[in-house]
Structure formats: C-alpha cells, structure tokens
mmCIF file of C-alpha atoms in Angstrom:
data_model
loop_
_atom_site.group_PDB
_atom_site.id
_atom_site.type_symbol
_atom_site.label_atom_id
_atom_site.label_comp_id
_atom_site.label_asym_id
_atom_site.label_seq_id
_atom_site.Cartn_x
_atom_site.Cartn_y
_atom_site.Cartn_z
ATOM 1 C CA UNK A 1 81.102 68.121 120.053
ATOM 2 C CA UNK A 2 78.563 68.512 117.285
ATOM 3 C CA UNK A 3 76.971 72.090 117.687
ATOM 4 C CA UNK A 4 73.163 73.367 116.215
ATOM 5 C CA UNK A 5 73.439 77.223 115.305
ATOM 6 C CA UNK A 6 71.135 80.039 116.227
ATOM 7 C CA UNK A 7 69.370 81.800 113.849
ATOM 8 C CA UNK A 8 72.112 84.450 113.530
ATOM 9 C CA UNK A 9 74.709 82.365 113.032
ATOM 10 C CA UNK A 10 72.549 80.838 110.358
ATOM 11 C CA UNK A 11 72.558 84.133 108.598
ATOM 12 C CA UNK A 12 75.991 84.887 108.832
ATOM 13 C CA UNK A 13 76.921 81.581 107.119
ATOM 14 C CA UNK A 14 74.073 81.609 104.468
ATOM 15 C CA UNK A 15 75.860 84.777 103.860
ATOM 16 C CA UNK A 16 79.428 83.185 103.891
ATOM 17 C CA UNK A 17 77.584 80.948 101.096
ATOM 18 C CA UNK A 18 76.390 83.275 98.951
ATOM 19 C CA UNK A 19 79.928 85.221 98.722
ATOM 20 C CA UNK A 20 81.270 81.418 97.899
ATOM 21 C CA UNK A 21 78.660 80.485 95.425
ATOM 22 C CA UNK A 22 79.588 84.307 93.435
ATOM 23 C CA UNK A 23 83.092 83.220 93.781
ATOM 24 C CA UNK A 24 82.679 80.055 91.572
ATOM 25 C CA UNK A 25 80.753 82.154 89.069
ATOM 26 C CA UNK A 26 83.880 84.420 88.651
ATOM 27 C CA UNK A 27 86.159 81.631 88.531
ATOM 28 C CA UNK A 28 84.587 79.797 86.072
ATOM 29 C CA UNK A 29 84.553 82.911 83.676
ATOM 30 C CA UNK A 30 88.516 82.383 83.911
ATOM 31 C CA UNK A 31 88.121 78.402 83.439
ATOM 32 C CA UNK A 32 90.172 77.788 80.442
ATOM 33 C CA UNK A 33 92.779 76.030 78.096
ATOM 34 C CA UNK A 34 95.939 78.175 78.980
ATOM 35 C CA UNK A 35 95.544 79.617 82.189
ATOM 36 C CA UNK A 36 97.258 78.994 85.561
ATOM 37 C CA UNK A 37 96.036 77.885 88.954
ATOM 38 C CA UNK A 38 97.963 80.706 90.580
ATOM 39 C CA UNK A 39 96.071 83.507 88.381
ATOM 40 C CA UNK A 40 92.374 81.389 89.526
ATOM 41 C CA UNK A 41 93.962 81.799 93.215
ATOM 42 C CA UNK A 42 94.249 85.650 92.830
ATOM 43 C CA UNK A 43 90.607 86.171 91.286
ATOM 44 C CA UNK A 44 89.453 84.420 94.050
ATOM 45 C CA UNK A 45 91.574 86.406 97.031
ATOM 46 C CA UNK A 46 90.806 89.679 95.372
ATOM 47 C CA UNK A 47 86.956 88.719 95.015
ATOM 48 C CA UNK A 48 86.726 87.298 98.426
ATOM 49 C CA UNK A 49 88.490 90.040 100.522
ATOM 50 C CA UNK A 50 86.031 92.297 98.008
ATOM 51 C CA UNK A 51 83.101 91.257 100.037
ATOM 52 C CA UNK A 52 84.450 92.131 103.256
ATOM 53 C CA UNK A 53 85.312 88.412 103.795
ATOM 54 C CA UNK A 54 88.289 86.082 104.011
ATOM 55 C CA UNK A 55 89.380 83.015 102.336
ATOM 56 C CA UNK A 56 89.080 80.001 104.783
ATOM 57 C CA UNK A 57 92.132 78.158 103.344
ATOM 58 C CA UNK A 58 94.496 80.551 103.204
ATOM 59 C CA UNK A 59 97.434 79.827 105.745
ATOM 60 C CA UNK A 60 94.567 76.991 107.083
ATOM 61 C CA UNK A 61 97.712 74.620 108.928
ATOM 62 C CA UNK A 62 100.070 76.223 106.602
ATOM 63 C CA UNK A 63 98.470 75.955 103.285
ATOM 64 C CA UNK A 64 99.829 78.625 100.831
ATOM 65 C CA UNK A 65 96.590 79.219 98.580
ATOM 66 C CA UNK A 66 93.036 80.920 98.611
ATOM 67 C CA UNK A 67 92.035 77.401 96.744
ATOM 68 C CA UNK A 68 92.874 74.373 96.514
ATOM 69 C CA UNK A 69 93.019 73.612 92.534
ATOM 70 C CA UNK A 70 93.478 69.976 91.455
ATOM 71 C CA UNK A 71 93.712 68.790 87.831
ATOM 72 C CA UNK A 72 92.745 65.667 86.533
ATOM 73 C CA UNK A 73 93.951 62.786 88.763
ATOM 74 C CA UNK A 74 94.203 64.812 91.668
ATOM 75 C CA UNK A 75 91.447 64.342 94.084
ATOM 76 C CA UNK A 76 91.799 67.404 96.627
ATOM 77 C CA UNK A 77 94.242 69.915 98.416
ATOM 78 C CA UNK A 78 96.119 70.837 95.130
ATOM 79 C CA UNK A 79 98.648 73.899 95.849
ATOM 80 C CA UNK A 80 97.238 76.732 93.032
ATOM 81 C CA UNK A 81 100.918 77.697 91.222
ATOM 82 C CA UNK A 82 102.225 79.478 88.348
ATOM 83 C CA UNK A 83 103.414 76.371 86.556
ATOM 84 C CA UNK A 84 100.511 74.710 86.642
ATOM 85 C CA UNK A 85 98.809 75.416 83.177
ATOM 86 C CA UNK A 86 95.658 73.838 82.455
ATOM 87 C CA UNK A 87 95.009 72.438 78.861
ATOM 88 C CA UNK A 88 92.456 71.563 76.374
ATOM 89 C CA UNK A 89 90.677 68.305 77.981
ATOM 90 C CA UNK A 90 91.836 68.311 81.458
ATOM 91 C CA UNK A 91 89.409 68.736 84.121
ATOM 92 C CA UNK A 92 89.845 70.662 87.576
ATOM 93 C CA UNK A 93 88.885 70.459 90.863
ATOM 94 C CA UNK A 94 88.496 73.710 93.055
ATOM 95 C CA UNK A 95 87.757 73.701 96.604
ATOM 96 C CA UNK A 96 86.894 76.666 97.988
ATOM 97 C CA UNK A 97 85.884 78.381 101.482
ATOM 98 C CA UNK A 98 84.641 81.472 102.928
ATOM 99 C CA UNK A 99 84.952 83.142 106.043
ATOM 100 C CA UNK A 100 82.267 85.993 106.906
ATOM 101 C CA UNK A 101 82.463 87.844 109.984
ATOM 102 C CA UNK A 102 83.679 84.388 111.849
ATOM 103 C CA UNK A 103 81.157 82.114 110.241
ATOM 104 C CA UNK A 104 82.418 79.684 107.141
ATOM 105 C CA UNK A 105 81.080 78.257 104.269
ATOM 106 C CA UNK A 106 82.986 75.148 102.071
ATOM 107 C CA UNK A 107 81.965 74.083 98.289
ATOM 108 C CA UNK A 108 83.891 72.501 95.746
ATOM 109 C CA UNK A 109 83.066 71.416 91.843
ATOM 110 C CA UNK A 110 85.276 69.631 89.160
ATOM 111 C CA UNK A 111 85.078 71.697 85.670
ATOM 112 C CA UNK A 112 85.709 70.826 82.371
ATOM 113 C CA UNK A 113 89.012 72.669 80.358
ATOM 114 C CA UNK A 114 87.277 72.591 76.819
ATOM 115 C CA UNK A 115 85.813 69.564 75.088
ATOM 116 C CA UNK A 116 86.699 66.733 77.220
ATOM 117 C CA UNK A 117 86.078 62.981 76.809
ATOM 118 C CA UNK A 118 82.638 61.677 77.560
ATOM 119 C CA UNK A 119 83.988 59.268 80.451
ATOM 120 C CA UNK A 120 85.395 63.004 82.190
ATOM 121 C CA UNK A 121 82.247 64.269 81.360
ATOM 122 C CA UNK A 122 80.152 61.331 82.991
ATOM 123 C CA UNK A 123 82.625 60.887 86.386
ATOM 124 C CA UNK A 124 81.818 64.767 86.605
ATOM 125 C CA UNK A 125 78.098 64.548 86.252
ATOM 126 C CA UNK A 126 77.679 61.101 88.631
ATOM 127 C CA UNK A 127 79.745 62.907 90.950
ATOM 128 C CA UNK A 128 77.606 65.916 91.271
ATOM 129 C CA UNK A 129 74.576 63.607 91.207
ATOM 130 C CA UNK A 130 75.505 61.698 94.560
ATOM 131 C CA UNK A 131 75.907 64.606 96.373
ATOM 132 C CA UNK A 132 72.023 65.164 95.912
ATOM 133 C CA UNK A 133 71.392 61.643 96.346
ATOM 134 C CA UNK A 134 72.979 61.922 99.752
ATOM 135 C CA UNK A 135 71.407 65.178 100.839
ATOM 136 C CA UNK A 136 67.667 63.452 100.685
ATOM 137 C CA UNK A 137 68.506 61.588 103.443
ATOM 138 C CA UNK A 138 69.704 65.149 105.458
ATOM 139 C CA UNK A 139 66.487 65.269 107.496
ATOM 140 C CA UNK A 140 65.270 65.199 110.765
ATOM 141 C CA UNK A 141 65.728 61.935 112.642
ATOM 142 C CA UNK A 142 67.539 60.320 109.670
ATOM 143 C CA UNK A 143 71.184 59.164 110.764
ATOM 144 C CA UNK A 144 74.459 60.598 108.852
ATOM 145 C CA UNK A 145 74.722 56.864 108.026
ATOM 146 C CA UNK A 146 71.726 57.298 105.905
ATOM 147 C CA UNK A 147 73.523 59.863 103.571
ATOM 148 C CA UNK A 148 76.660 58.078 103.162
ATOM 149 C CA UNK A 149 75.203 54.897 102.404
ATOM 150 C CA UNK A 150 73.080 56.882 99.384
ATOM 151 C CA UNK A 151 76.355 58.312 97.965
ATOM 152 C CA UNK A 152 78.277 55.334 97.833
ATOM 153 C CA UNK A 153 75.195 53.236 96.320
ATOM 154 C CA UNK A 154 74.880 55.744 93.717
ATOM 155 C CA UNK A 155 78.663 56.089 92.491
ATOM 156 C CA UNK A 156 79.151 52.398 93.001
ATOM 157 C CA UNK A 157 75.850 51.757 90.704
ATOM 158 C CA UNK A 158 78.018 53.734 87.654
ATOM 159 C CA UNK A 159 80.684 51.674 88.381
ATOM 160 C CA UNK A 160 82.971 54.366 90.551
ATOM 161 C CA UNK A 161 84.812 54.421 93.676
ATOM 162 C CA UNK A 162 84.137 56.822 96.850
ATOM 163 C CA UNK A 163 87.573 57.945 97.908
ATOM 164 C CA UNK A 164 87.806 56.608 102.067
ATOM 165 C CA UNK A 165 90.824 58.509 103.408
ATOM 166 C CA UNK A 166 89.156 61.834 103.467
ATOM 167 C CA UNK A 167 85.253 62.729 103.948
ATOM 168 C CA UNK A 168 83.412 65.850 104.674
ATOM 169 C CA UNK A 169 82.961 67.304 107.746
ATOM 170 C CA UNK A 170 80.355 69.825 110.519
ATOM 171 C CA UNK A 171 81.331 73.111 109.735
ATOM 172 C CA UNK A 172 80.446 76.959 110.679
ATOM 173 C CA UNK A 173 82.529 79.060 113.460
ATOM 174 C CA UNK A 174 85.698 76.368 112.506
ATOM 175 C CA UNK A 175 86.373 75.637 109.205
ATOM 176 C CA UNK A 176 85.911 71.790 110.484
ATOM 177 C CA UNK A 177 83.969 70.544 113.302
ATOM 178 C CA UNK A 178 82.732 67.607 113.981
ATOM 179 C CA UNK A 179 80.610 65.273 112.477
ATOM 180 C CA UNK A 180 82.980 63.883 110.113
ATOM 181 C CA UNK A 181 80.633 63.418 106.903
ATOM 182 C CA UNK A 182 81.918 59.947 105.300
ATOM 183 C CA UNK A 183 81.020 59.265 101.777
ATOM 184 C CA UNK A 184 80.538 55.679 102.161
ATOM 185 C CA UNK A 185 78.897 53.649 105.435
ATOM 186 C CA UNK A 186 75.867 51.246 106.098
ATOM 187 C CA UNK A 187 72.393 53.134 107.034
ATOM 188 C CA UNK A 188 71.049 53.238 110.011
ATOM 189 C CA UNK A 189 74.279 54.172 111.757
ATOM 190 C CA UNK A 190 75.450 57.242 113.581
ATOM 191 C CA UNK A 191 74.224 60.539 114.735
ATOM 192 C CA UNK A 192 70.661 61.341 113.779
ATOM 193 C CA UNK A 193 70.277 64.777 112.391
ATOM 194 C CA UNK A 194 68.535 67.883 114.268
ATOM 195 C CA UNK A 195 67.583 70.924 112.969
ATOM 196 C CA UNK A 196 70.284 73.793 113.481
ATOM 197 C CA UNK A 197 72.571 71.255 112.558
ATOM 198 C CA UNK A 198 75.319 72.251 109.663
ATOM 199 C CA UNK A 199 77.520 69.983 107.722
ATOM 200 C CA UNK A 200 79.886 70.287 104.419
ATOM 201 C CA UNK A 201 79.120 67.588 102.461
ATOM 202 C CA UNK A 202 81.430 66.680 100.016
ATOM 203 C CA UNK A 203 81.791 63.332 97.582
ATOM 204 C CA UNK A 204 85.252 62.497 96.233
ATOM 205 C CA UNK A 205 85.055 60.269 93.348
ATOM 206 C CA UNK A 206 87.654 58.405 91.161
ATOM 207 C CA UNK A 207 87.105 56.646 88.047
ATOM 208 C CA UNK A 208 89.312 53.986 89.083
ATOM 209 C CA UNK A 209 89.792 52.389 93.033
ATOM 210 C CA UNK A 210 89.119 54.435 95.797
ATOM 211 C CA UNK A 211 92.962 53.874 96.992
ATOM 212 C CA UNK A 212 95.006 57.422 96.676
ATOM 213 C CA UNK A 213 98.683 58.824 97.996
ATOM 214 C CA UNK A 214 99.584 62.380 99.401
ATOM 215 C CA UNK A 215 102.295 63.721 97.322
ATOM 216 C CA UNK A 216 106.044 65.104 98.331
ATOM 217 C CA UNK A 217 104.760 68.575 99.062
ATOM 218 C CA UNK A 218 102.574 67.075 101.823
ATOM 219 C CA UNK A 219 99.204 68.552 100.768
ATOM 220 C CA UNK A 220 98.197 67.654 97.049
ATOM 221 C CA UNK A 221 96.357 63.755 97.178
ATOM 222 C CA UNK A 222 96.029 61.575 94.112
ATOM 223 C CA UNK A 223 94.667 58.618 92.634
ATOM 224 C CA UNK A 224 97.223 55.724 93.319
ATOM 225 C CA UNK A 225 96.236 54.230 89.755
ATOM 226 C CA UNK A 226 96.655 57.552 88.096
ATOM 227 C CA UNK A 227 92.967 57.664 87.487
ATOM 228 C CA UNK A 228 90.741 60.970 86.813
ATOM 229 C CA UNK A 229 88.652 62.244 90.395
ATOM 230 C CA UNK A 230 86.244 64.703 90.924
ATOM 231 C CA UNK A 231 84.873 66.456 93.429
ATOM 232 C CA UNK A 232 81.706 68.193 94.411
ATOM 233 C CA UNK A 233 80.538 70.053 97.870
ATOM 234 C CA UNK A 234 78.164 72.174 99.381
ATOM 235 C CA UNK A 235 77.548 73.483 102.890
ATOM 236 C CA UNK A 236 74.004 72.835 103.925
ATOM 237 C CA UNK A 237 72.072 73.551 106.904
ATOM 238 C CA UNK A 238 69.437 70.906 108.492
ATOM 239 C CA UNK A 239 65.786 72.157 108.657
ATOM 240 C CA UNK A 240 62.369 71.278 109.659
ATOM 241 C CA UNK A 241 62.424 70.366 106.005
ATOM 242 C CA UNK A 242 64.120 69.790 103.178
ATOM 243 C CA UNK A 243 68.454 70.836 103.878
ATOM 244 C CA UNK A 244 68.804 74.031 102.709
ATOM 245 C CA UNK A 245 71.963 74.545 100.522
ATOM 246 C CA UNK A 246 73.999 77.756 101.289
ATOM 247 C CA UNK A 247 76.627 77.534 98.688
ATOM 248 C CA UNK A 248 74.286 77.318 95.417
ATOM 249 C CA UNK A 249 73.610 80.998 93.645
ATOM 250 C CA UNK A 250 70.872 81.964 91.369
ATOM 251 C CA UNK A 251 73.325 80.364 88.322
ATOM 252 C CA UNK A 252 74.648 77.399 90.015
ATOM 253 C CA UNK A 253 77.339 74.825 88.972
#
C-alpha cells in the first residue's frame, strides 16, 4: 500500500535527511587513495549513532555494514571490509540510510579516488544528472512512469545503460515501501503522484549493458561485462510544488 505522511512524519524524515546528507560530508573527508571500506563504515556508525539516530542498513535482512560501499564495477550492496583498499583512480559507490526516531531517509553517490579517467568522470556526472531529470516529472498528477521514462532517455542519450534488476523504492516508517521507483518505463504509466507522497529515488548506471550478477557472498551486485557503475539517490518528498529533496545539505554532492 503506498502511504502519504503527515506533517510530522514529514519532519522527522527531513530530519533523518539532514543527519544523512552530514554523513556524506564526513565521509567524503575520508574519500581517498589508501583507505578501507571498513574504516568509511565506522565514521559513518559512530557519526550516525552521534545524532541520536541509527543506521538503516545495519543488520537490514542480515547485512553486516552501516554502508554499503561498492568500487568500480560494482553497482550496489557492496559489504564495507578491511581488505578492501581503495586506490588512485577507482571510483566508489556508497549507499547510505538513516533512521531517526522511526522515520528513514536513503541517498547514495559514486566518488572519485583521485584523478580518474574522464569516461569515470562523465558516467559519474550523467548519472547524477538523470536523477534530476527524473525528479521534474515528481509532481502532482504526473505518473511514476513519467520519471522513469526521463531517466532512462537521459542515460540512454550518453550512450549508458539503466541497470533493470533493482530500482528505487517508497520509503519513510520502512526502509522500503511500496512504490517500487524503476529507472526505466514508458510515460504515462502507473501511479500518479499526490502530495504527502515519499519515494527514494535512485538511478543505477553502467557504462556498459544494463545486465549484472549477485556475487558468492549473496549481497554485493556487479556488472556482468565487468564494466564501471554508478550510483546516485536521494529521498524526496512530493509537494504542492516542486519535490523537495531531504537528503541534500547546504554543501551537497
């Protein structure tokens, strides 16, 4: 069932979103060539559970870490560990959710690990591009066909795929609710949008085709031609007006 939120549930997740957008900004102090996933897992723990709040993913069906963190052709759910190093010219994914007083909030962005290539650089920058083309179709009595539809046309137009085995999702007293949020679909198809109404929306885009695999520990997902994927997501609310983005600070990535 797709729920609209009350004004006070509103505020408790706009405040879930501001914790989560201050997270990213201390993670991506600690964003480089050298360091481990598992030491970007703690900073984020300690910085969450700081705030009087709780990390959505942790123990979320099992899964071990406060992020997921997934380098270069992983797409999503990437298990943060000690062995996992990150070096000069890899890029990384980090998904990351908040939990404030029972209300949740879900963003994600792919950042560079030094000087990169310019085709990283470019999937990165289309990817967080769509994710605005698809929110200016998140109005009132537009369908969630609408947005999908404007993210796929936009990656496909720079010659990218839209990952179709996972899409984004409602979200605010469950960590998922429905509607799912697909990143690719024909306008003028399914639910129209109503204010109240809060969604994570969240574009998944490889270089390469949209195909991917899970791996042997059951969570991490990559690219089945080994090619790089980024990610980007925000939790927005549906207004009167324009969506309102909860997970964007005053510095934003």
């Amino acid at each position: 069932m797709i729920t609209t939120k009350s004004k006070q549930e509103l505020d408790l997740m706009r405040h879930a979103g501001k914790i989560l957008a201050e997270t990213f900004e201390v993670l991506r102090e600690e964003i480089h060539p050298g360091v481990d996933t598992r030491h970007l897992d703690r900073l984020a723990y300690d910085f969450i559970t700081s705030r009087n709040a709780t990390p959505s993913f942790k123990n979320y069906n099992g899964f071990p870490g406060s992020i997921c963190a997934s380098p270069n052709e992983m797409v999503v759910h990437g298990i943060p560990a000690g062995q996992m190093k990150l070096s000069e010219g890899d890029i990384i994914s980090l998904d990351v959710g908040v939990c404030y007083c029972g209300y949740h909030a879900d963003a994600a962005r792919t950042f560079p690990i030094g000087t990169i290539s310019p085709e990283a650089a470019r999937l990165i920058e289309v990817t967080r591009q769509s994710f605005f083309e698809g929110i200016r179709e998140a109005r009132v009595g537009n369908r969630l066909g609408d947005l999908s539809h404007a993210v796929q046309a936009y990656v496909e137009s720079h010659g990218y795929s839209v990952v179709r085995d996972l899409v984004g999702h409602g979200i605010g007293a469950h960590l998922h609710e429905s509607p799912d949020v697909p990143n690719f679909g024909n306008p003028g198809r399914g639910i129209r949008f109503a204010p109240g109404m809060t969604i994570a929306v969240e574009p998944m885009v490889n270089a390469g085709g949209y195909e991917v695999r899970v791996l042997k520990d059951g969570w991490g997902v990559v690219t089945k031609d080994g090619s790089l994927s980024a990610h980007y997501e925000n939790t927005i609310i549906i207004t009167e007006d324009e969506p309102e983005i909860t997970t964007i600070g005053d510095g934003t990535c």
